[in-house]
């Protein structure tokens, strides 16, 4: 069975973080010879990947001697080559990293994190002797100098670093940092001179647009809107563009309304300050605090700004428990006092708030918004509100999708539901055309579209195996080498972008080789994410890797859980990184919260459980599968509901189910989950599980059958954490 494939290597390399000293203990069985050879050796030609020690103490290295090349006799050189060959399976000689240099890099990172800049300055020269990661210490120093407004920008040092590290991730990142700092300092000519970066972001794009404008180059309003994101660089850019009349009400009003829809009131206030004058901002603050009070006794608006303030105030009445009462007030007092387009936008906000609360009346509010052009976010919820109706008004579903922007309507999710609407309207040929346009996509809606066409679900043909030459080319890639060593150190924030940067421009064969290299190094999240980038050649044994020698399957079957579903969930939760940790504190393969782990351990009688053991493979999978089984049993055996409950808490899907107007397809329930993270999570897990089931059984699997039907049931308390 594919799901029980043996690991390529027995080294436990799938952890997310590492204790540095443990790396030394995990090295080749000839570690004592290896360390002896490393003393005093700076490197050899023919880089594959560095070998390093944890500390000078571990390696018994004299720091004063570690950077001096030592002559090697022919026997020693032969032994070195033999050790390298035994590790890599090739004749390539490995770069050897002086232990003291690697330790200096580790200490430099610690100094950087503690803002110990003098210490970092001292460590940088020694760290630079690390032939693979030595540039990081210099980068951290230069970045700090760029961010320190009290010091002059070290232009010469920056230029030197970029020349020495050409075509490397850190050089590109330093250029991005330099562009942002130069724009903040008003050195717009330098920003233009530096030009674009390969790995750009909104800070960089906004800085570059600002520089272009300030040096007399034309910037289009659409460029400003497309680049904008609520960060320091973009706010500076937007302020200047508004002052210079590059953007005006036409561009700013949609931005403000879109920000309000996300309910990020701080960002909305900042956007409002770009649009309104000081007196109007007093009104804005008052209406956001108490819209009904601010509106009381107010006369119809006489200017565009006043109209917008009234519309915003009315939209805020959609929040809270008085929505119905407030709606009567809006209709009676204001429906004729402001333009029709504005009052229709207000009703769309009532619809949006209701939809996000999975309220049955959401579609009714949206229907009062007429054919008003809404934000893409709002149109999406308009469609979702119609899908939860019983029966579904497919005409309104189709009409809502037609009013989306072209780019949004082309997304597989809306292509699928538009095709469903066309089919329900009797337009079979048009529906088929839309299904066919996405049926080749290996995702949730691609699978569903394929089933609507009556195609037997199947896996794509396997590509030719990665050859030894292709794998060796991947091993020789300097960026991938750096990334692998960063992963070994547990420095994922540095390792992931290094890896991704190294992939740029790779064709399918080189991507498959890079993914295979990651599999052999047991960096499973990079296996999946790298393989997902291929276009023509698709290797499902990479995209849906199932590591750990069947041990996950074993744990699942012990408690009668579907192994394919468990694998699908782990692939989404942690990408098989055993000590992955989320921003909210969930840990391990199955991302357990500490309190949940303790509760489940007590429930199943795991007497040896300790909080520190939650990342242990066996502990995490036993607790995770048992908790998943408990959630499944409490939610009528529905994998859709249980998947949602595993992510958002088991009580949430119970609430969402209770508000259904009637039975709905599992796909509709998944698509109308109000939490973006949970909605995407459920769709991905269910799609993953279907593919894993195909791979494990060798038989066709139906995603629609797996999704099933969700029927409304009265809300009840679920006694699970």
XYZ file of C-alpha atoms in Angstrom:
721
model
C 0.000 0.000 0.000
C 1.372 3.387 -0.983
C 0.340 4.949 2.309
C 2.728 2.619 4.078
C 5.795 3.298 1.928
C 9.071 3.042 3.795
C 10.928 6.217 4.515
C 13.846 6.887 2.217
C 16.039 7.577 5.193
C 15.876 6.475 8.804
C 17.123 9.821 10.072
C 14.414 11.630 12.030
C 14.551 14.825 9.986
C 10.858 15.693 9.843
C 10.848 17.843 12.976
C 10.164 21.527 12.565
C 12.711 22.724 15.119
C 15.967 21.253 16.347
C 18.191 21.539 19.334
C 21.500 22.576 17.824
C 23.649 20.288 19.925
C 21.454 17.351 18.953
C 22.551 17.799 15.367
C 26.052 16.751 16.295
C 24.878 13.617 18.034
C 22.790 12.676 14.991
C 25.688 12.819 12.510
C 27.405 10.003 10.704
C 28.560 7.016 12.715
C 32.147 8.112 12.058
C 31.528 11.351 13.908
C 34.847 11.364 15.716
C 36.781 11.077 12.436
C 34.493 13.664 10.870
C 35.067 16.229 13.571
C 38.794 15.660 13.481
C 38.813 16.393 9.764
C 36.720 19.518 10.277
C 39.169 21.156 12.655
C 41.036 23.896 10.825
C 39.383 23.169 7.482
C 37.523 25.943 5.723
C 36.047 23.974 2.858
C 36.461 21.919 -0.268
C 35.269 22.463 -3.816
C 32.139 20.813 -5.156
C 29.449 21.928 -2.720
C 26.673 19.555 -1.838
C 25.630 20.409 1.688
C 27.570 21.497 4.753
C 28.248 19.367 7.747
C 28.405 21.234 10.987
C 28.832 20.814 14.678
C 26.815 22.420 17.415
C 29.369 24.213 19.497
C 33.081 24.642 19.876
C 32.825 22.613 23.068
C 31.136 19.716 21.281
C 33.823 19.627 18.615
C 36.775 20.528 20.865
C 37.824 23.149 18.315
C 40.310 25.934 18.978
C 38.561 29.069 17.743
C 41.860 30.636 16.873
C 42.723 27.775 14.525
C 39.350 27.038 12.988
C 39.683 29.473 10.104
C 43.167 28.446 8.973
C 43.309 26.007 6.055
C 45.254 22.917 7.011
C 47.070 20.704 4.495
C 45.506 17.305 4.022
C 47.472 14.198 3.232
C 46.292 11.894 0.478
C 45.017 9.299 2.947
C 43.009 11.889 4.843
C 41.607 13.278 1.616
C 40.602 9.802 0.525
C 38.923 9.173 3.867
C 37.099 12.484 3.612
C 35.812 11.561 0.167
C 34.754 8.136 1.450
C 32.760 9.712 4.278
C 31.140 12.157 1.891
C 30.244 9.373 -0.514
C 28.755 7.274 2.280
C 26.491 10.160 3.233
C 25.360 11.353 -0.178
C 25.570 8.354 -2.417
C 27.543 10.388 -4.944
C 31.159 11.218 -5.592
C 30.591 14.889 -4.892
C 32.847 16.366 -2.225
C 30.933 18.165 0.474
C 31.668 21.675 1.676
C 32.897 21.450 5.229
C 31.778 24.099 7.661
C 34.188 24.969 10.478
C 32.312 24.259 13.715
C 33.360 27.591 15.189
C 32.016 29.443 12.157
C 28.661 27.675 12.345
C 28.452 28.334 16.059
C 29.170 31.997 15.362
C 26.190 32.053 12.986
C 23.994 30.504 15.684
C 25.235 32.987 18.273
C 24.773 35.847 15.807
C 21.125 34.960 15.362
C 20.698 34.897 19.109
C 22.331 38.330 19.336
C 20.066 39.639 16.576
C 16.936 38.417 18.342
C 18.094 40.051 21.583
C 19.097 43.289 19.797
C 22.656 42.846 21.002
C 24.165 44.708 18.077
C 27.677 45.099 19.485
C 27.841 41.365 20.089
C 26.549 40.707 16.583
C 29.197 43.032 15.171
C 31.882 40.996 16.947
C 30.510 37.664 15.750
C 30.001 38.619 12.100
C 33.634 38.179 10.889
C 33.863 34.669 12.325
C 30.363 33.759 11.124
C 31.299 34.820 7.600
C 33.695 31.863 7.419
C 30.688 29.561 7.315
C 30.628 28.849 3.550
C 26.876 28.256 3.447
C 25.193 30.416 6.093
C 27.905 32.972 6.807
C 26.130 35.786 4.945
C 23.275 35.817 7.461
C 25.234 37.632 10.167
C 26.185 40.402 7.743
C 22.596 40.608 6.545
C 21.233 41.003 10.082
C 23.748 43.780 10.755
C 22.961 45.659 7.554
C 19.221 45.299 8.057
C 19.532 46.770 11.554
C 21.507 49.717 10.211
C 18.824 50.340 7.596
C 16.163 50.372 10.296
C 18.136 52.678 12.604
C 17.190 56.213 11.524
C 19.940 57.710 13.733
C 22.696 56.199 11.595
C 23.641 56.965 7.988
C 22.694 54.338 5.432
C 25.799 52.201 4.701
C 25.379 52.367 0.935
C 28.829 50.979 0.115
C 28.413 47.992 2.448
C 24.963 47.275 1.076
C 26.225 47.342 -2.484
C 29.163 45.112 -1.551
C 26.847 42.571 0.110
C 24.603 42.437 -2.945
C 27.568 41.941 -5.250
C 29.011 39.166 -3.101
C 25.655 37.390 -2.870
C 24.328 37.853 -6.384
C 21.253 35.804 -7.276
C 20.818 34.787 -3.624
C 17.726 35.217 -1.510
C 19.416 37.445 1.070
C 20.661 39.867 -1.595
C 17.135 40.185 -2.969
C 15.720 40.620 0.516
C 18.333 43.222 1.401
C 17.468 45.137 -1.764
C 13.821 45.121 -0.644
C 14.811 46.413 2.795
C 16.983 49.071 1.162
C 14.154 50.246 -1.097
C 11.772 50.610 1.851
C 14.353 52.484 3.940
C 15.309 54.764 1.048
C 11.680 55.657 0.393
C 11.132 56.501 4.041
C 14.222 58.712 3.962
C 12.973 60.472 0.836
C 15.781 59.164 -1.371
C 13.456 58.461 -4.274
C 16.179 58.507 -6.921
C 17.891 55.617 -5.156
C 14.632 53.669 -4.996
C 14.272 54.026 -8.765
C 17.906 53.103 -9.271
C 17.602 49.922 -7.241
C 14.689 48.795 -9.392
C 12.354 45.853 -8.790
C 13.040 42.900 -6.535
C 12.347 39.284 -7.345
C 10.529 38.482 -4.111
C 8.447 41.623 -3.756
C 5.789 42.622 -1.241
C 3.340 45.469 -0.716
C 5.879 47.503 1.275
C 8.234 47.408 -1.693
C 5.569 48.058 -4.320
C 4.139 51.030 -2.448
C 7.640 52.440 -1.904
C 8.426 52.126 -5.598
C 5.152 53.769 -6.674
C 5.787 56.637 -4.276
C 9.309 57.090 -5.660
C 8.079 57.052 -9.234
C 5.476 59.685 -8.465
C 7.873 61.897 -6.511
C 10.391 61.857 -9.374
C 7.831 62.964 -11.939
C 6.848 59.616 -13.408
C 3.195 58.943 -14.071
C 1.411 56.581 -11.702
C -2.081 55.370 -12.573
C -4.867 55.255 -9.955
C -5.378 51.548 -10.643
C -1.738 50.892 -9.727
C -2.226 52.611 -6.392
C -5.355 50.629 -5.564
C -3.801 47.327 -6.653
C -0.665 47.847 -4.554
C -2.316 49.177 -1.420
C -2.276 47.202 1.796
C -2.673 48.696 5.287
C 0.986 49.053 6.260
C 3.305 51.965 6.943
C 4.795 52.161 3.443
C 1.425 51.995 1.712
C -0.198 54.564 3.991
C 2.620 56.993 3.166
C 2.125 56.299 -0.517
C -1.660 56.704 -0.325
C -1.433 59.969 1.610
C 0.828 61.434 -1.061
C -1.280 60.134 -3.939
C -4.410 61.605 -2.379
C -2.710 64.974 -1.741
C -1.495 65.031 -5.339
C -4.952 64.067 -6.671
C -3.625 60.912 -8.299
C -6.436 59.114 -6.479
C -9.683 60.671 -5.435
C -13.138 59.825 -4.197
C -13.682 57.271 -6.967
C -10.785 55.145 -5.680
C -10.922 55.925 -1.962
C -14.605 55.250 -1.308
C -14.413 51.578 -2.405
C -11.266 51.130 -0.319
C -12.987 52.552 2.752
C -16.099 50.453 2.276
C -14.069 47.290 1.721
C -12.116 47.990 4.911
C -15.326 48.547 6.860
C -16.681 45.228 5.605
C -13.709 43.457 7.167
C -14.677 45.182 10.449
C -11.081 46.351 10.928
C -12.113 49.627 12.466
C -8.578 50.926 13.059
C -7.664 50.610 9.403
C -11.033 52.055 8.425
C -10.434 55.128 10.575
C -7.029 55.607 8.973
C -8.603 55.352 5.514
C -11.349 57.763 6.492
C -8.698 60.281 7.502
C -7.436 60.267 3.915
C -10.929 61.038 2.619
C -12.461 63.391 5.161
C -11.410 66.718 6.635
C -10.942 67.365 10.368
C -14.566 68.343 11.040
C -15.863 65.331 9.137
C -13.537 63.067 11.080
C -15.179 64.245 14.295
C -18.469 63.080 12.823
C -16.895 59.814 11.701
C -15.634 59.044 15.203
C -19.045 59.840 16.692
C -21.012 57.669 14.268
C -18.683 54.722 14.714
C -19.159 54.981 18.467
C -22.967 55.257 18.374
C -24.491 55.412 14.890
C -28.122 55.653 16.002
C -27.362 58.560 18.326
C -25.367 60.364 15.641
C -28.178 59.955 13.104
C -30.910 61.179 15.447
C -32.320 64.509 14.286
C -29.923 64.785 11.382
C -31.202 66.357 8.181
C -30.640 64.819 4.731
C -27.013 65.187 3.602
C -26.104 67.975 1.207
C -22.626 66.883 0.041
C -20.885 63.754 -1.114
C -18.919 63.501 2.131
C -22.040 63.936 4.271
C -23.834 61.283 2.227
C -20.994 58.847 2.767
C -20.989 59.491 6.519
C -24.732 58.847 6.697
C -24.399 55.660 4.634
C -21.622 54.394 6.903
C -23.689 55.180 10.001
C -26.682 53.327 8.563
C -24.503 50.339 7.660
C -23.274 50.108 11.248
C -26.866 49.562 12.374
C -26.596 46.063 10.889
C -24.405 45.023 13.822
C -25.817 43.878 17.137
C -29.091 42.382 18.268
C -31.342 45.201 17.073
C -30.921 44.533 13.365
C -34.629 44.125 12.616
C -35.611 47.233 14.563
C -32.800 49.225 13.010
C -33.836 48.086 9.538
C -37.318 49.549 10.073
C -35.677 52.821 11.086
C -33.448 52.821 7.983
C -36.430 52.209 5.729
C -38.704 54.784 7.313
C -36.232 57.597 7.997
C -33.537 57.302 5.373
C -34.502 55.209 2.326
C -35.558 58.355 0.434
C -33.002 60.712 1.963
C -29.860 59.373 0.302
C -29.244 58.123 -3.264
C -30.611 54.704 -4.207
C -27.123 53.285 -4.816
C -26.077 54.205 -1.279
C -29.181 52.780 0.390
C -28.723 49.570 -1.599
C -25.156 49.351 -0.326
C -26.527 49.757 3.215
C -28.868 46.784 2.674
C -25.936 44.753 1.370
C -24.209 45.389 4.698
C -27.255 44.070 6.532
C -26.977 40.996 4.306
C -23.274 40.606 4.928
C -23.520 40.807 8.707
C -26.432 38.334 8.668
C -24.525 35.969 6.364
C -21.475 36.022 8.594
C -23.785 35.008 11.429
C -25.313 32.293 9.182
C -28.699 33.923 9.787
C -31.527 32.586 7.590
C -32.609 36.118 6.614
C -29.285 37.049 5.018
C -30.503 36.380 1.478
C -33.546 38.609 2.078
C -31.364 41.553 3.006
C -29.136 40.987 -0.002
C -32.123 40.916 -2.315
C -32.924 44.459 -1.224
C -29.533 45.592 -2.530
C -30.783 45.331 -6.102
C -28.083 45.112 -8.751
C -25.648 47.287 -6.860
C -22.003 46.518 -7.657
C -20.510 45.245 -4.414
C -17.026 44.323 -3.317
C -15.831 40.857 -4.300
C -15.963 39.867 -0.642
C -19.591 40.935 -0.386
C -20.624 39.271 -3.645
C -19.142 36.022 -2.370
C -21.327 36.157 0.723
C -24.335 37.109 -1.357
C -23.932 33.839 -3.269
C -23.347 31.865 -0.080
C -26.482 33.295 1.500
C -28.526 32.108 -1.505
C -26.972 28.627 -1.362
C -28.265 28.189 2.205
C -31.856 28.827 1.148
C -34.426 26.041 0.792
C -35.136 25.790 -2.054
C -32.161 27.487 -3.723
C -33.043 30.282 -6.129
C -30.495 29.430 -8.795
C -31.432 32.489 -10.870
C -30.239 34.728 -8.037
C -27.094 32.642 -7.584
C -26.247 33.101 -11.266
C -27.077 36.799 -11.204
C -24.878 37.395 -8.154
C -21.925 35.645 -9.782
C -22.389 37.599 -13.018
C -21.991 40.826 -11.060
C -18.618 39.778 -9.644
C -15.404 41.144 -11.106
C -14.066 39.072 -14.000
C -11.123 37.847 -11.943
C -13.306 36.675 -9.074
C -15.905 35.030 -11.317
C -13.068 33.022 -12.921
C -12.112 31.395 -9.609
C -12.939 27.644 -9.563
C -15.376 28.064 -6.666
C -17.587 30.489 -8.574
C -17.164 28.745 -11.934
C -18.521 25.610 -10.276
C -21.515 27.260 -8.626
C -22.293 29.235 -11.778
C -22.271 25.968 -13.723
C -24.604 24.460 -11.142
C -26.920 27.447 -11.576
C -26.844 27.109 -15.362
C -27.620 23.402 -15.108
C -30.544 24.116 -12.782
C -31.827 26.643 -15.336
C -31.755 23.985 -18.055
C -28.649 25.346 -19.816
C -26.870 21.995 -19.916
C -24.378 22.808 -22.702
C -23.259 26.025 -21.035
C -22.974 24.255 -17.688
C -20.846 21.505 -19.231
C -18.513 24.076 -20.745
C -17.952 25.664 -17.336
C -17.430 22.300 -15.613
C -14.885 21.301 -18.248
C -12.939 24.514 -17.727
C -12.028 23.485 -14.161
C -12.407 19.679 -14.120
C -8.676 19.246 -14.711
C -7.809 21.160 -11.536
C -6.698 18.899 -8.711
C -8.658 20.603 -5.956
C -12.037 20.595 -4.230
C -14.018 22.213 -7.030
C -12.061 20.507 -9.770
C -13.058 17.182 -8.232
C -16.706 18.195 -7.910
C -16.819 19.512 -11.475
C -15.350 16.249 -12.750
C -18.070 14.308 -10.947
C -20.773 16.562 -12.406
C -19.464 15.589 -15.848
C -19.911 11.933 -14.932
C -16.200 11.183 -15.040
C -14.810 8.381 -12.895
C -12.519 9.963 -10.301
C -8.939 8.943 -10.993
C -5.377 9.965 -10.291
C -3.228 11.609 -12.965
C -0.604 9.436 -14.647
C 2.662 9.242 -12.738
C 5.625 11.071 -14.256
C 8.953 9.409 -14.980
C 10.937 8.956 -11.751
C 13.481 11.601 -10.856
C 16.855 10.491 -12.207
C 20.098 10.413 -10.256
C 21.398 13.280 -12.381
C 18.302 15.388 -11.713
C 18.528 14.707 -7.987
C 22.222 15.587 -7.965
C 21.469 18.865 -9.732
C 18.999 19.675 -6.964
C 21.581 18.786 -4.321
C 24.049 21.129 -5.990
C 21.657 24.081 -5.952
C 23.185 26.607 -3.553
C 19.816 27.984 -2.428
C 18.433 24.552 -1.649
C 21.635 23.706 0.236
C 21.252 26.799 2.392
C 17.614 26.020 3.031
C 18.338 22.439 4.085
C 20.914 23.554 6.607
C 18.539 26.198 7.924
C 15.881 23.514 8.335
C 18.412 21.405 10.231
C 18.894 24.284 12.637
C 15.132 24.632 13.051
C 15.160 28.128 11.542
C 12.006 27.798 9.491
C 11.427 31.579 9.118
C 14.721 31.723 7.232
C 14.590 28.280 5.616
C 11.193 28.492 3.909
C 11.833 31.699 1.921
C 15.337 30.473 1.011
C 13.823 27.284 -0.364
C 11.032 29.071 -2.223
C 13.439 31.606 -3.721
C 15.616 28.786 -5.036
C 12.632 27.328 -6.922
C 12.065 30.362 -9.123
C 12.285 29.606 -12.829
C 12.396 25.836 -12.337
C 10.566 23.678 -14.861
C 8.516 20.642 -13.870
C 11.425 18.217 -13.870
C 13.588 20.402 -11.660
C 10.662 21.000 -9.300
C 10.076 17.263 -9.029
C 13.765 16.786 -8.252
C 13.685 19.498 -5.582
C 10.598 17.895 -4.030
C 12.339 14.522 -4.086
C 15.359 16.047 -2.379
C 13.051 17.423 0.313
C 11.503 13.969 0.736
C 14.912 12.379 1.218
C 15.742 15.067 3.744
C 12.326 14.435 5.383
C 11.260 18.066 5.067
C 7.740 17.053 4.174
C 6.070 20.443 3.926
C 8.558 21.376 1.179
C 7.850 18.061 -0.578
C 4.170 18.957 -0.851
C 4.486 22.670 -1.546
C 7.229 22.231 -4.138
C 5.446 19.463 -6.006
C 2.269 21.546 -6.083
C 4.080 23.989 -8.389
C 4.406 21.582 -11.298
C 2.042 22.114 -14.204
C 2.257 19.196 -16.628
C 4.000 16.469 -14.658
C 2.158 15.662 -11.448
C 3.588 13.277 -8.859
C 0.905 12.390 -6.336
C 3.368 10.463 -4.188
C 4.924 13.886 -3.536
C 1.812 16.064 -3.441
C 0.101 13.594 -1.134
C 3.082 12.173 0.641
C 2.142 9.749 3.419
C 5.198 9.412 5.664
C 5.885 7.657 8.969
C 5.853 4.094 7.624
C 2.145 3.472 8.130
C 2.172 4.490 11.792
C -0.584 7.073 11.229
C -2.710 4.426 9.528
C -2.105 2.105 12.461
C -3.257 4.698 15.000
C -6.368 5.485 12.946
C -7.420 1.885 12.501
C -7.033 1.115 16.188
C -10.059 3.353 16.825
C -11.890 2.696 13.527
C -11.044 6.017 11.891
C -10.613 6.364 8.135
C -6.815 6.612 7.606
C -7.288 8.652 4.427
C -9.260 11.261 6.372
C -6.629 11.406 9.114
C -3.854 11.826 6.562
C -5.903 14.478 4.793
C -6.295 16.351 8.045
C -2.609 16.134 8.996
C -1.592 17.315 5.526
C -3.654 20.436 6.111
C -2.817 20.923 9.787
C 0.957 20.595 9.811
C 2.184 19.338 6.435
C 3.694 16.460 8.470
C 5.965 18.676 10.571
C 5.934 16.907 13.929
C 6.573 19.932 16.101
C 4.698 22.521 14.071
C 3.267 25.224 16.308
C 0.470 27.601 15.372
C 0.145 31.245 16.389
C -2.511 30.235 18.941
C -0.341 27.540 20.542
C -1.544 24.338 18.862
C 1.256 21.782 18.549
C 2.388 18.732 16.660
C 1.257 16.778 13.636
C -2.406 17.081 14.575
C -2.104 20.579 16.064
C -3.484 19.988 19.535
C -4.117 22.818 21.947
C -2.477 22.220 25.360
C -5.789 22.120 27.239
C -7.306 19.729 24.694
C -4.275 17.438 24.872
C -4.498 17.270 28.684
C -8.253 16.624 28.553
C -7.987 13.815 25.988
C -5.022 12.228 27.809
C -7.070 12.090 30.994
C -10.122 10.820 29.135
C -8.300 7.875 27.547
C -6.161 7.095 30.596
C -2.779 8.147 29.208
C -0.992 8.221 32.534
C 2.453 9.131 31.187
C 1.299 12.326 29.437
C 3.255 15.514 30.069
C 2.813 18.867 28.307
C 6.306 18.535 26.860
C 5.386 15.239 25.176
C 2.694 16.754 22.954
C 5.110 16.913 19.998
C 6.131 13.286 20.392
C 4.863 11.399 17.342
C 3.044 8.626 19.186
C 1.613 10.900 21.879
C 0.358 13.462 19.387
C -1.212 10.982 16.990
C -2.854 8.947 19.753
C -4.349 12.050 21.334
C -5.231 13.631 17.992
C -6.957 10.599 16.506
C -8.859 9.946 19.731
C -10.068 13.543 19.866
C -11.055 13.432 16.194
C -12.984 10.226 16.856
C -14.797 11.871 19.775
C -15.754 14.861 17.637
C -16.955 12.559 14.843
C -19.165 10.549 17.178
C -20.738 13.726 18.605
C -21.504 15.051 15.108
C -23.474 12.140 13.684
C -20.504 10.560 11.940
C -20.263 13.421 9.430
C -16.687 13.989 8.309
C -17.628 17.472 7.083
C -18.999 18.532 10.462
C -16.202 16.811 12.387
C -13.524 18.435 10.245
C -15.073 21.839 10.885
C -15.330 21.025 14.579
C -11.706 19.925 14.785
C -10.619 23.305 13.437
C -13.131 25.742 14.930
C -14.298 23.833 18.009
C -17.009 21.148 18.024
C -19.742 23.559 19.115
C -19.415 25.787 16.060
C -20.680 23.397 13.355
C -23.574 22.563 15.660
C -24.537 26.253 15.657
C -24.145 26.563 11.894
C -26.158 23.397 11.256
C -28.969 24.552 13.538
C -29.523 27.667 11.380
C -29.990 25.767 8.114
C -33.335 26.251 6.391
C -33.298 22.645 5.207
C -30.936 19.816 4.214
C -27.974 20.960 2.113
C -25.201 19.244 0.230
C -21.988 18.864 2.195
C -20.320 21.106 -0.388
C -22.800 23.902 0.383
C -22.289 23.530 4.115
C -18.522 23.705 3.620
C -18.720 26.724 1.307
C -20.944 28.694 3.686
C -18.836 28.281 6.824
C -18.430 31.870 8.070
C -14.814 31.544 9.226
C -12.451 31.874 6.271
C -9.777 29.663 7.821
C -12.255 26.922 8.701
C -14.011 27.130 5.320
C -10.742 26.641 3.432
C -9.606 24.020 5.934
C -12.698 21.845 5.520
C -12.584 21.971 1.727
C -8.892 21.112 1.656
C -9.132 18.289 4.193
C -12.057 16.655 2.404
C -10.343 16.957 -0.963
C -7.108 15.591 0.520
C -8.914 12.655 2.091
C -10.513 11.697 -1.208
C -7.158 11.635 -2.974
C -5.499 9.690 -0.166
C -8.320 7.152 -0.311
C -7.710 6.707 -4.045
C -4.024 6.162 -3.410
C -4.470 3.793 -0.484
C -7.157 1.640 -2.128
C -6.340 1.998 -5.811
C -10.064 2.523 -6.423
C -12.131 5.533 -7.567
C -13.488 7.693 -4.761
C -16.335 10.207 -4.803
C -15.835 13.521 -3.047
C -19.583 14.190 -3.209
C -20.293 10.940 -1.385
C -17.687 11.756 1.249
C -19.243 15.193 1.774
C -22.742 13.746 2.107
C -25.681 15.861 3.227
C -26.016 18.078 6.279
C -29.491 18.505 7.757
C -30.661 21.064 10.292
C -30.857 19.877 13.888
C -31.655 21.784 17.080
C -28.586 23.261 18.706
C -27.186 21.211 21.571
C -24.187 21.429 23.828
C -21.182 19.320 22.849
C -19.241 18.215 25.926
C -15.835 18.444 24.299
C -13.099 21.075 24.615
